[in-house]
Tab-separated table of C-alpha atoms in Angstrom:
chain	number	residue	atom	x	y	z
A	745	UNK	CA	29.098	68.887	28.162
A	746	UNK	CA	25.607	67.300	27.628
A	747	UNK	CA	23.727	65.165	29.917
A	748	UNK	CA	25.570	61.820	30.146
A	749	UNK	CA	22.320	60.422	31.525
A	750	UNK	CA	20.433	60.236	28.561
A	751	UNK	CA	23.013	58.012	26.568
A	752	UNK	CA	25.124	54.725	26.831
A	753	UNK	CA	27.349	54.248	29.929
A	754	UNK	CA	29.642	51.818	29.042
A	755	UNK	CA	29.894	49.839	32.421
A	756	UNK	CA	34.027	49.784	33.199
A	757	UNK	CA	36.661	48.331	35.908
A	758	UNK	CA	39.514	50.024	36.135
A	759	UNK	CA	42.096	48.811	33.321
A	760	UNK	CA	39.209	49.972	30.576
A	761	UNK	CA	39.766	53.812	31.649
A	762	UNK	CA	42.350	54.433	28.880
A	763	UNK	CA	40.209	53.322	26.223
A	764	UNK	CA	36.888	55.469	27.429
A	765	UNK	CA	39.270	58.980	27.767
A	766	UNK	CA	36.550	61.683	27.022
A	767	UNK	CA	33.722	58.974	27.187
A	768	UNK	CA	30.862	58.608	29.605
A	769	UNK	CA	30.992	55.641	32.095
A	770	UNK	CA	29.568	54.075	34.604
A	771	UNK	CA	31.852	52.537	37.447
A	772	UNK	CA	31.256	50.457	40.041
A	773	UNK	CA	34.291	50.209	43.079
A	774	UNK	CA	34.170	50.251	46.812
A	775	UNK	CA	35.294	53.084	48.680
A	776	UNK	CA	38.701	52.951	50.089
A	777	UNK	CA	39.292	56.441	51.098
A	778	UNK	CA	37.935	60.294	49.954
A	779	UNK	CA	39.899	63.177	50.211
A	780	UNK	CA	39.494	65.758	52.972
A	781	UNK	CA	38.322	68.649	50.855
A	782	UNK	CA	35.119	66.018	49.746
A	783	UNK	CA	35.872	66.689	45.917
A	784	UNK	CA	37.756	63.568	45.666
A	785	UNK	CA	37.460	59.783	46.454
A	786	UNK	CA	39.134	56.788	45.307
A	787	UNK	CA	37.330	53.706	44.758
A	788	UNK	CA	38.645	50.050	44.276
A	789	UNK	CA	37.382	47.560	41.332
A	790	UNK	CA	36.631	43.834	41.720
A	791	UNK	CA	40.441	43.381	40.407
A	792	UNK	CA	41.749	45.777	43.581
A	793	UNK	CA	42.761	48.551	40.979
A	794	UNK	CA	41.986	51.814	42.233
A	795	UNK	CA	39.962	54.581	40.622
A	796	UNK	CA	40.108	58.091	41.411
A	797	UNK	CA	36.448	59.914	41.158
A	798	UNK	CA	36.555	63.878	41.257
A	799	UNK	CA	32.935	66.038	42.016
A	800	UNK	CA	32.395	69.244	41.344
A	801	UNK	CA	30.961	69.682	44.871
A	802	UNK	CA	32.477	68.896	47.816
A	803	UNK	CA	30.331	65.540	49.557
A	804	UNK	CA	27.657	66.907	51.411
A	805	UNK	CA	26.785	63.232	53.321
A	806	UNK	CA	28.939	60.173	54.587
A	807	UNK	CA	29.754	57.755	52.091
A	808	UNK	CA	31.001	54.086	52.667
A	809	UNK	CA	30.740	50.554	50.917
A	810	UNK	CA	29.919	49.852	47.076
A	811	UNK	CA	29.275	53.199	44.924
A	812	UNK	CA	28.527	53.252	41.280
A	813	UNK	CA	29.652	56.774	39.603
A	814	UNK	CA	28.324	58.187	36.420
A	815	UNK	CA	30.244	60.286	34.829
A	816	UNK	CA	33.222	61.092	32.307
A	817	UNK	CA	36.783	59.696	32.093
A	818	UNK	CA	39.090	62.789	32.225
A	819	UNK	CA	42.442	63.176	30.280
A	820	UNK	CA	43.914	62.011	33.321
A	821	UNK	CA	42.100	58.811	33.514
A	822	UNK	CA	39.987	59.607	36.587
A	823	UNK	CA	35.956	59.982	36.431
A	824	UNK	CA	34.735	63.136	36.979
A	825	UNK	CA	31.533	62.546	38.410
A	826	UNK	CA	28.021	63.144	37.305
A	827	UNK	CA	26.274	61.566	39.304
A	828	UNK	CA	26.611	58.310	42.186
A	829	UNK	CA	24.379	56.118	44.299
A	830	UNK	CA	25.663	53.803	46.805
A	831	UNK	CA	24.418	50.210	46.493
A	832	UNK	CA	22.602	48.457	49.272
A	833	UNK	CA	24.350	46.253	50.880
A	834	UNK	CA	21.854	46.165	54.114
A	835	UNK	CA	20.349	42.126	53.218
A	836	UNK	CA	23.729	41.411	51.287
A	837	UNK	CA	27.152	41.773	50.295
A	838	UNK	CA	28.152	42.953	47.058
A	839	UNK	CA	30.448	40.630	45.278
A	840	UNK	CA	32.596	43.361	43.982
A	841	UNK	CA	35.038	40.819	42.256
A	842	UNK	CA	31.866	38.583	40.384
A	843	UNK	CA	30.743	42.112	39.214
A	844	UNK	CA	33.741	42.298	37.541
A	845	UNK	CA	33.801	38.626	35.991
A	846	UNK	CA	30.441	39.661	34.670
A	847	UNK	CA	31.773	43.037	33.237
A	848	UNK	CA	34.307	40.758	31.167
A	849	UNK	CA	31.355	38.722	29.900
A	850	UNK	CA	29.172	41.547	28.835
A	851	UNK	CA	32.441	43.432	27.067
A	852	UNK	CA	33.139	39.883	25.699
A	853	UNK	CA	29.372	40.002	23.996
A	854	UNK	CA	28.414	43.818	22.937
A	855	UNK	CA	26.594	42.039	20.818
A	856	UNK	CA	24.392	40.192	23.147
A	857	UNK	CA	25.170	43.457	25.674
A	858	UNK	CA	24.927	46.741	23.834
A	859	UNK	CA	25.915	50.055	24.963
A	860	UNK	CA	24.113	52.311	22.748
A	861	UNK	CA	21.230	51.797	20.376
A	862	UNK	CA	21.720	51.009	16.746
A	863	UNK	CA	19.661	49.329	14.368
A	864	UNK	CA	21.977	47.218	12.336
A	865	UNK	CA	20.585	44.421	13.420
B	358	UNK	CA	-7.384	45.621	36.339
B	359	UNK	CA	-4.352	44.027	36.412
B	360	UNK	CA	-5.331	40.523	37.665
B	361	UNK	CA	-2.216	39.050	37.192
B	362	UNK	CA	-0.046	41.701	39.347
B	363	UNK	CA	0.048	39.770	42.246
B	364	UNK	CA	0.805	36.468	40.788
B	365	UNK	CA	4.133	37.524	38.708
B	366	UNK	CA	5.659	34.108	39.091
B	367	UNK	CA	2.520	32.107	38.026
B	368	UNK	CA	0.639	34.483	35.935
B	369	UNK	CA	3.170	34.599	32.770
B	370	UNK	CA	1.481	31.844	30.922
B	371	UNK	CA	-0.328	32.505	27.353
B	372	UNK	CA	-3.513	32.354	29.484
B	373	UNK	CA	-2.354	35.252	31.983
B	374	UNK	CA	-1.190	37.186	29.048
B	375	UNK	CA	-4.045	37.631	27.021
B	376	UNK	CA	-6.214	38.653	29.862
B	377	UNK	CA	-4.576	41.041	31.016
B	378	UNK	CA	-4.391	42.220	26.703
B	379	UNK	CA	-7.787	42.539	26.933
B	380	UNK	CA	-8.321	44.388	29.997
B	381	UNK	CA	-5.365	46.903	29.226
B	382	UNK	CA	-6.715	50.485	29.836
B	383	UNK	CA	-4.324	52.785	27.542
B	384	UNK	CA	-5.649	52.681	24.383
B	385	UNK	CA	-4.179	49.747	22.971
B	386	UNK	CA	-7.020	48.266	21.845
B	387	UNK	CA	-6.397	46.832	18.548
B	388	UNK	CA	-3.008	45.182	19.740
B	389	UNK	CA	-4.324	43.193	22.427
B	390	UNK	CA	-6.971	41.603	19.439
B	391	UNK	CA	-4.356	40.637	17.304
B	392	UNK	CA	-1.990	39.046	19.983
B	393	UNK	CA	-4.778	37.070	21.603
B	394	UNK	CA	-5.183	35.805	18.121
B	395	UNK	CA	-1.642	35.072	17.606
B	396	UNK	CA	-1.528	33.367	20.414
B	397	UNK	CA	-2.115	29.973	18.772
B	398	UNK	CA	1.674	30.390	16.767
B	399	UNK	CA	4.281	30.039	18.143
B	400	UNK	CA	4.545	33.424	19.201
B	401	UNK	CA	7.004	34.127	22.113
B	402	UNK	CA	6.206	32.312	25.656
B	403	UNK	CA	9.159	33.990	27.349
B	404	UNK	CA	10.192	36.700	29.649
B	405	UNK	CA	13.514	37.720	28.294
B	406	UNK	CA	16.235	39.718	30.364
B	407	UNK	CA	16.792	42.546	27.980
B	408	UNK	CA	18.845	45.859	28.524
B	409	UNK	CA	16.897	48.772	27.605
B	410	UNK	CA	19.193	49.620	24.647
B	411	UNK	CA	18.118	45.882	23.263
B	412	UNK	CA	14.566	46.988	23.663
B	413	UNK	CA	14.913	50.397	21.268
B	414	UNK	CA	16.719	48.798	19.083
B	415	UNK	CA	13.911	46.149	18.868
B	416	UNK	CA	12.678	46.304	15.105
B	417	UNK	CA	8.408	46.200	15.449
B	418	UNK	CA	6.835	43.924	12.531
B	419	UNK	CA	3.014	44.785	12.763
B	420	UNK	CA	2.467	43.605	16.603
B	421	UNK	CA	5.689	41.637	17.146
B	422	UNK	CA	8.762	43.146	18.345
B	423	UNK	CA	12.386	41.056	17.795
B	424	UNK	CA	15.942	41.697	19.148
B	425	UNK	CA	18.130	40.330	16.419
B	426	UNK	CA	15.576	38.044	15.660
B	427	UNK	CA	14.178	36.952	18.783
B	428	UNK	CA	10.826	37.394	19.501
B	429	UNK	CA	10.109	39.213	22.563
B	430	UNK	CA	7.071	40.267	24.426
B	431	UNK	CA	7.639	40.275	28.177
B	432	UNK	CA	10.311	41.317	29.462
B	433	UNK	CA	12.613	41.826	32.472
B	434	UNK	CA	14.867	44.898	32.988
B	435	UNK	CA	16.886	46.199	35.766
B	436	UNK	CA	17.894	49.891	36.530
B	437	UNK	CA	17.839	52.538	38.969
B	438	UNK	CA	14.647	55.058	38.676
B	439	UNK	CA	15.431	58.333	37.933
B	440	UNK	CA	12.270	59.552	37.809
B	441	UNK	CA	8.411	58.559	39.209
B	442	UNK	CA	5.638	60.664	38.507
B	443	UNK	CA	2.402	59.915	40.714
B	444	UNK	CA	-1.518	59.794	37.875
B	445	UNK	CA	-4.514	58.750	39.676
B	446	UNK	CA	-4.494	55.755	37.074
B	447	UNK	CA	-1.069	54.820	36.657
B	448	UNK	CA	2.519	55.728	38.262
B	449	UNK	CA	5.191	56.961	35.008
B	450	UNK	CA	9.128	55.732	36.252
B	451	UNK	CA	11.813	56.445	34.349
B	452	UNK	CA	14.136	53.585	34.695
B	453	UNK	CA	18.207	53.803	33.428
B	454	UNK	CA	19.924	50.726	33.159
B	455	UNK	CA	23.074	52.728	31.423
B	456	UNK	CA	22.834	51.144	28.493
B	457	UNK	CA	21.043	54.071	26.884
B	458	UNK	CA	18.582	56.964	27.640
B	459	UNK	CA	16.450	56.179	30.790
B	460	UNK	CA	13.045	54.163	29.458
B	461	UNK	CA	9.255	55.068	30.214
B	462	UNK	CA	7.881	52.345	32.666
B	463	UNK	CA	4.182	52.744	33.023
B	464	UNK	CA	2.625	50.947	36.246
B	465	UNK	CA	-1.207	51.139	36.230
B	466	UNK	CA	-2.741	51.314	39.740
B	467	UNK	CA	-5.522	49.570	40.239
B	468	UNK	CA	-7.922	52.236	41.892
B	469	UNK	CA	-9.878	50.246	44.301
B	470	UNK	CA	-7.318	48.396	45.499
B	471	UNK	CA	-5.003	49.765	48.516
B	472	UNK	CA	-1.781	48.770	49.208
B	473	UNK	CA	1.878	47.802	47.356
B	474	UNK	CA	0.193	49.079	43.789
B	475	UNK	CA	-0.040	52.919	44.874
B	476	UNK	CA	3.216	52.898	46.710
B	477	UNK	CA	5.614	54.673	44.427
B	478	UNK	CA	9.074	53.499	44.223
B	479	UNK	CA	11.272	56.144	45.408
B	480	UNK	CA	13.863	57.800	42.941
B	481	UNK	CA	17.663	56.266	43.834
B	482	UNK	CA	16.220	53.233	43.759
B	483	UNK	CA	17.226	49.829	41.775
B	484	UNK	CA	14.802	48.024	40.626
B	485	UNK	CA	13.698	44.993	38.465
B	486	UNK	CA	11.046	45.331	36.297
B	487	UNK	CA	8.899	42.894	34.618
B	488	UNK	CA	6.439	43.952	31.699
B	489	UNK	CA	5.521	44.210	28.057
B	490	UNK	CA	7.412	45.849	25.754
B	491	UNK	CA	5.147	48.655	23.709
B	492	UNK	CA	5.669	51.263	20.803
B	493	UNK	CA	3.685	54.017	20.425
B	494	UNK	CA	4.647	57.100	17.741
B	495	UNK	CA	8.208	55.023	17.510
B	496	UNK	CA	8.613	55.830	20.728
B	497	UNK	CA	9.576	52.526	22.931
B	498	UNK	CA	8.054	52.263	26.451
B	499	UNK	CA	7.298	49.307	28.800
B	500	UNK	CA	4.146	48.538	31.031
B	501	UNK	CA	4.967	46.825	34.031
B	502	UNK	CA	2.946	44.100	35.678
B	503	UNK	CA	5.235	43.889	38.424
B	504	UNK	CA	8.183	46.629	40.003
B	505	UNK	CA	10.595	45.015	42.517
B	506	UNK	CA	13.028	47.297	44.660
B	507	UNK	CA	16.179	45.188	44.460
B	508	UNK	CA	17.429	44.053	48.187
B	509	UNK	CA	20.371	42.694	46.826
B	510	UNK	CA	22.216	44.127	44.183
B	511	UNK	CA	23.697	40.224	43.216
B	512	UNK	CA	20.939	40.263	41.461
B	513	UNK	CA	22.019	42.731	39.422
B	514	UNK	CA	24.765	40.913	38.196
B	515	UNK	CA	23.590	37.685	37.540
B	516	UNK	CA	21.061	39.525	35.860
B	517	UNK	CA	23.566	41.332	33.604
B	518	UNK	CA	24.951	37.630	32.860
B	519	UNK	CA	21.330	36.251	31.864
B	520	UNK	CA	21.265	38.993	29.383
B	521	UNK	CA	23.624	37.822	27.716
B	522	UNK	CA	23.288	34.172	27.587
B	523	UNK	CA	19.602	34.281	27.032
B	524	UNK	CA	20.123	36.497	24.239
B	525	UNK	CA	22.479	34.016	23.143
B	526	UNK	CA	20.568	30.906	23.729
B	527	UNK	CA	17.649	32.235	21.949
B	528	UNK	CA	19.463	33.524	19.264
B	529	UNK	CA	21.291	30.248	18.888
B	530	UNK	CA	18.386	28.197	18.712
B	531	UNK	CA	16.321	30.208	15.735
B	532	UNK	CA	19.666	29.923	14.060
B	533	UNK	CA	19.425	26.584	14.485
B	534	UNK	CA	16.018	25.297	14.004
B	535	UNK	CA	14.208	28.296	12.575
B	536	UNK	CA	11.368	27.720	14.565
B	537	UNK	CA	10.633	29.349	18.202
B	538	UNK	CA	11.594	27.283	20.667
B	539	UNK	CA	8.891	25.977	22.959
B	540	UNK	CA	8.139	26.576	26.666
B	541	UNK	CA	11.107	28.033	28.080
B	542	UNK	CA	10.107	28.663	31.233
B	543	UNK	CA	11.860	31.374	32.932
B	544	UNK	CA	14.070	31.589	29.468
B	545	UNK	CA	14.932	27.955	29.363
B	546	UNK	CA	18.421	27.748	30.705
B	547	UNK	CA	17.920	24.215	31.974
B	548	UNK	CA	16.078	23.128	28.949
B	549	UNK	CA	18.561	24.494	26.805
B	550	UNK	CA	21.264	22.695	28.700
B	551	UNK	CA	19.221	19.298	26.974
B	552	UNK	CA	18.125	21.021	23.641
B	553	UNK	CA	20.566	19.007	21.388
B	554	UNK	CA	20.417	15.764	23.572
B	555	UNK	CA	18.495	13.497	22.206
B	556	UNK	CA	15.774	10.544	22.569
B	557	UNK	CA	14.315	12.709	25.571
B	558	UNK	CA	14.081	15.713	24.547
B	559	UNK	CA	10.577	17.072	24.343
B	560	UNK	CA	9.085	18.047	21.142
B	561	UNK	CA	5.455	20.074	21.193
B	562	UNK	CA	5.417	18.012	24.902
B	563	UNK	CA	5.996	14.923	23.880
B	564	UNK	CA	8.777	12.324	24.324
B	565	UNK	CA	10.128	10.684	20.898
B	566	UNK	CA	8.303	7.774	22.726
B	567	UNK	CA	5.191	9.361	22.974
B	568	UNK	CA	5.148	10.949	19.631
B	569	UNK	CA	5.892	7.092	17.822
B	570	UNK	CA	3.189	5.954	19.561
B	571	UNK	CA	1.022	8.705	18.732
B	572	UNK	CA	1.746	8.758	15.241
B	573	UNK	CA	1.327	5.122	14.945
B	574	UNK	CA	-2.289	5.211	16.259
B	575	UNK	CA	-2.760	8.476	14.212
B	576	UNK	CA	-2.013	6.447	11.284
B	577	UNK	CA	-4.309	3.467	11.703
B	578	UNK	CA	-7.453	3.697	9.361
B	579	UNK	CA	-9.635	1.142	11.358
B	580	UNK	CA	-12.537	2.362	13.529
B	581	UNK	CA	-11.717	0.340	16.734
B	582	UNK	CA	-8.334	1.985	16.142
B	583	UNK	CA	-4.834	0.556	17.319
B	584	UNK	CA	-4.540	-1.724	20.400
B	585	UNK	CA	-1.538	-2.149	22.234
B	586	UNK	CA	-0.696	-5.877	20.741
B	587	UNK	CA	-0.295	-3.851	17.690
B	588	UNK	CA	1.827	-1.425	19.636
B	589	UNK	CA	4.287	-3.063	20.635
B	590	UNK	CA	4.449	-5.357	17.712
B	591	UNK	CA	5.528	-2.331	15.972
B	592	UNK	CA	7.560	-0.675	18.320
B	593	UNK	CA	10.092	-3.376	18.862
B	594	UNK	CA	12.401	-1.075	20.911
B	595	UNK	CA	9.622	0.207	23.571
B	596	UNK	CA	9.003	-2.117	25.888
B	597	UNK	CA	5.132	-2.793	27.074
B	598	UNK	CA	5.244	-0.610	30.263
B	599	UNK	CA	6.866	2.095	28.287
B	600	UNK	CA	4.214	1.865	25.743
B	601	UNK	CA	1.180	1.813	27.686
B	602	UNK	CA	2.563	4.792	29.994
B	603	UNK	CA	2.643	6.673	26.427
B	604	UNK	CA	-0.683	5.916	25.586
B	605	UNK	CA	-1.994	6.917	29.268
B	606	UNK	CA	-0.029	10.065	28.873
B	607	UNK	CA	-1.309	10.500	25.102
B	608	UNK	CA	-5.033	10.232	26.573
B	609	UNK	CA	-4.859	12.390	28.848
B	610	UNK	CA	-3.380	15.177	27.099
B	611	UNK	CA	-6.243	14.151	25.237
B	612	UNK	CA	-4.291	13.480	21.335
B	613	UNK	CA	-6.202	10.233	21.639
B	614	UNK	CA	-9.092	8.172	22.986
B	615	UNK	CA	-10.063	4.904	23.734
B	616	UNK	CA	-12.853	2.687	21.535
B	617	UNK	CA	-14.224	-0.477	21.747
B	618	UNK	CA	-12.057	-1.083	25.229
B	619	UNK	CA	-9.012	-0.112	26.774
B	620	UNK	CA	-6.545	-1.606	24.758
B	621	UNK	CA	-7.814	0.020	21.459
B	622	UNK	CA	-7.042	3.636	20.966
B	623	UNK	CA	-7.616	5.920	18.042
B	624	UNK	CA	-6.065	9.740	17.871
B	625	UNK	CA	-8.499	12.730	18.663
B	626	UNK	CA	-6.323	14.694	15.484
B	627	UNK	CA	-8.069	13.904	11.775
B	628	UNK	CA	-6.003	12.941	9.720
């Protein structure tokens, strides 16, 4: 499968999954609810859409808030995750929904934003 | 060592930057010589917010480095370290923004000194990172003068929006005047708001009031210089208060100098 860390993660909501199927991503949602066996949890985007993130291994800690997955965008259109952190939210609230504006603007300017190295500059 | 570390927001000017250059253990050597010369063009002033795929995509041109051609030098990037490895000189992170492969972020430690500089920054952690962009073997890396745990991850956005408009900014204004612009500050997002304005707009400092004045007394052949009858004879739109505010300015920026009294200036320049 190859380490998805050491490229581009495209940084998606939840209405991009269909065009990343197969493709490393990075996702940012809050967590609404995970699934008693801990290999699943669904997370909402700053639009409200839900996402549904699958692990390989069950959680092995609580998780709550903001979380930002890393990992692939199955067939199915859910993430099947590499990797997740949970962002702080100890001094501040994440503005879920102003993430998302500011995923628009970066998609709007790959050029000013890219995903990916190339040289064609 | 790294004198400026503590003083990240005041210690970005050209002055700053060259001493650290030259104190730079590492092995860059003949770098730092060539961009303390280069100092005196217009080589970049700014710290531009750059994703880490901008910065290996950068093209290097002997000691500059440019992003679609903007010059950059210092930098800021934010990421999440997925690595930290502890030297008795220097602390190695390895910082992922997602953009592309994780980035080498060296932080030297200054030996003698105890306290925030040996402290490494956990793994898991966000951070932002301010430093200069380097290339050694074609390999891309940055040294940091300064590595911030993020408290609140707001930043993160806005900082993913000032990527993108300084990038566009900056890219809009060599388009547009083929020349670097000056003095940006942070990257100039207020300035640039008044770049195309008009009268006011500060060229190489100066006012378009300034620079008439200056360029009147610059042109004045006589020894005793211009006085500021003459001035404002010339200058019929500039009224007297205007004019001699100028000229106070003018001398004490030090572009000109007063002779046989104080109404009779000539310009420091030769011309």
């Amino acid at each position: 499968m190859g380490d998805v860390h050491e490229g581009p993660r495209p940084r998606i909501a939840t209405s991009h999954l269909a065009q990343h199927l197969g493709k490393p991503v990075c996702f940012v949602g809050r967590l609404e609810k995970i699934h008693p066996s801990g290999k699943l949890f669904i997370l909402s985007d700053g639009e409200g859409k839900n996402t549904t993130v699958e692990l390989s291994e069950p959680l092995d800690e609580e998780l709550s808030g903001v979380i930002e997955v890393v990992g692939r965008v199955t067939n199915q259109a859910t993430i099947l995750c590499m990797s997740y952190v949970q962002f702080r939210e100890d001094k501040s609230a994440f503005d879920l929904a102003l993430y998302n504006e500011a995923l628009k603007i970066i998609h709007e300017f790959p050029e000013y934003f890219p995903f990916g190295v190339t040289r064609n500059d | 060592m790294w004198s400026g570390h503590g003083g990240f927001e005041s210690g970005y000017g050209g002055a700053a930057i060259s001493g650290g250059y030259t104190q730079s253990p590492g092995g860059f050597g003949s770098p730092a010589a060539t961009q303390g010369e280069k100092k005196q063009r217009s080589r970049s002033q700014n710290i531009v917010p750059c994703t880490v795929s901008q910065l290996y995509a950068a093209e290097q041109i002997d000691e500059t480095f440019k992003i679609r051609e903007v010059e950059i030098s210092q930098v800021v990037i934010m990421g999440i370290i997925r690595q930290a490895e502890k030297a008795p000189t220097n602390i190695l992170y390895k910082i992922d923004d997602m953009t592309a492969a994780p980035m080498d972020v060296r932080q030297w430690v200054d030996t003698d000194e105890a306290g925030s500089e040996n402290v490494v920054v956990p793994p898991g952690t966000y951070v932002k990172v301010a430093g200069h962009l380097r290339s050694f073997q074609n390999k891309k890396s940055l040294v940091a003068f300064k590595i911030m745990p993020l408290e609140d991850m707001n930043e993160f956005t806005t900082h993913l929006l000032e990527i993108v408009n300084a990038h566009m900014v900056l890219r809009k204004s060599i388009m547009t005047t083929s020349k670097m612009p000056q003095s940006l500050g942070s990257f100039g997002m207020s300035d640039m708001a008044s770049y195309g304005c008009g009268s006011n707009v500060p060229v190489n400092g100066l006012t378009a009031h300034q620079s008439q004045v200056l360029n009147l007394i610059k042109s004045c052949p006589d020894p005793e210089g211009l006085s500021l009858k003459e001035l404002k004879s010339q200058l019929h739109n500039i009224n007297m208060t205007t004019i001699k505010q100028a000229v106070e300015f003018l001398s004490s920026e030090g572009h000109i100098y007063s002779t046989v009294d104080d109404d009779h200036y000539k310009s420091t320049d030769a011309e």
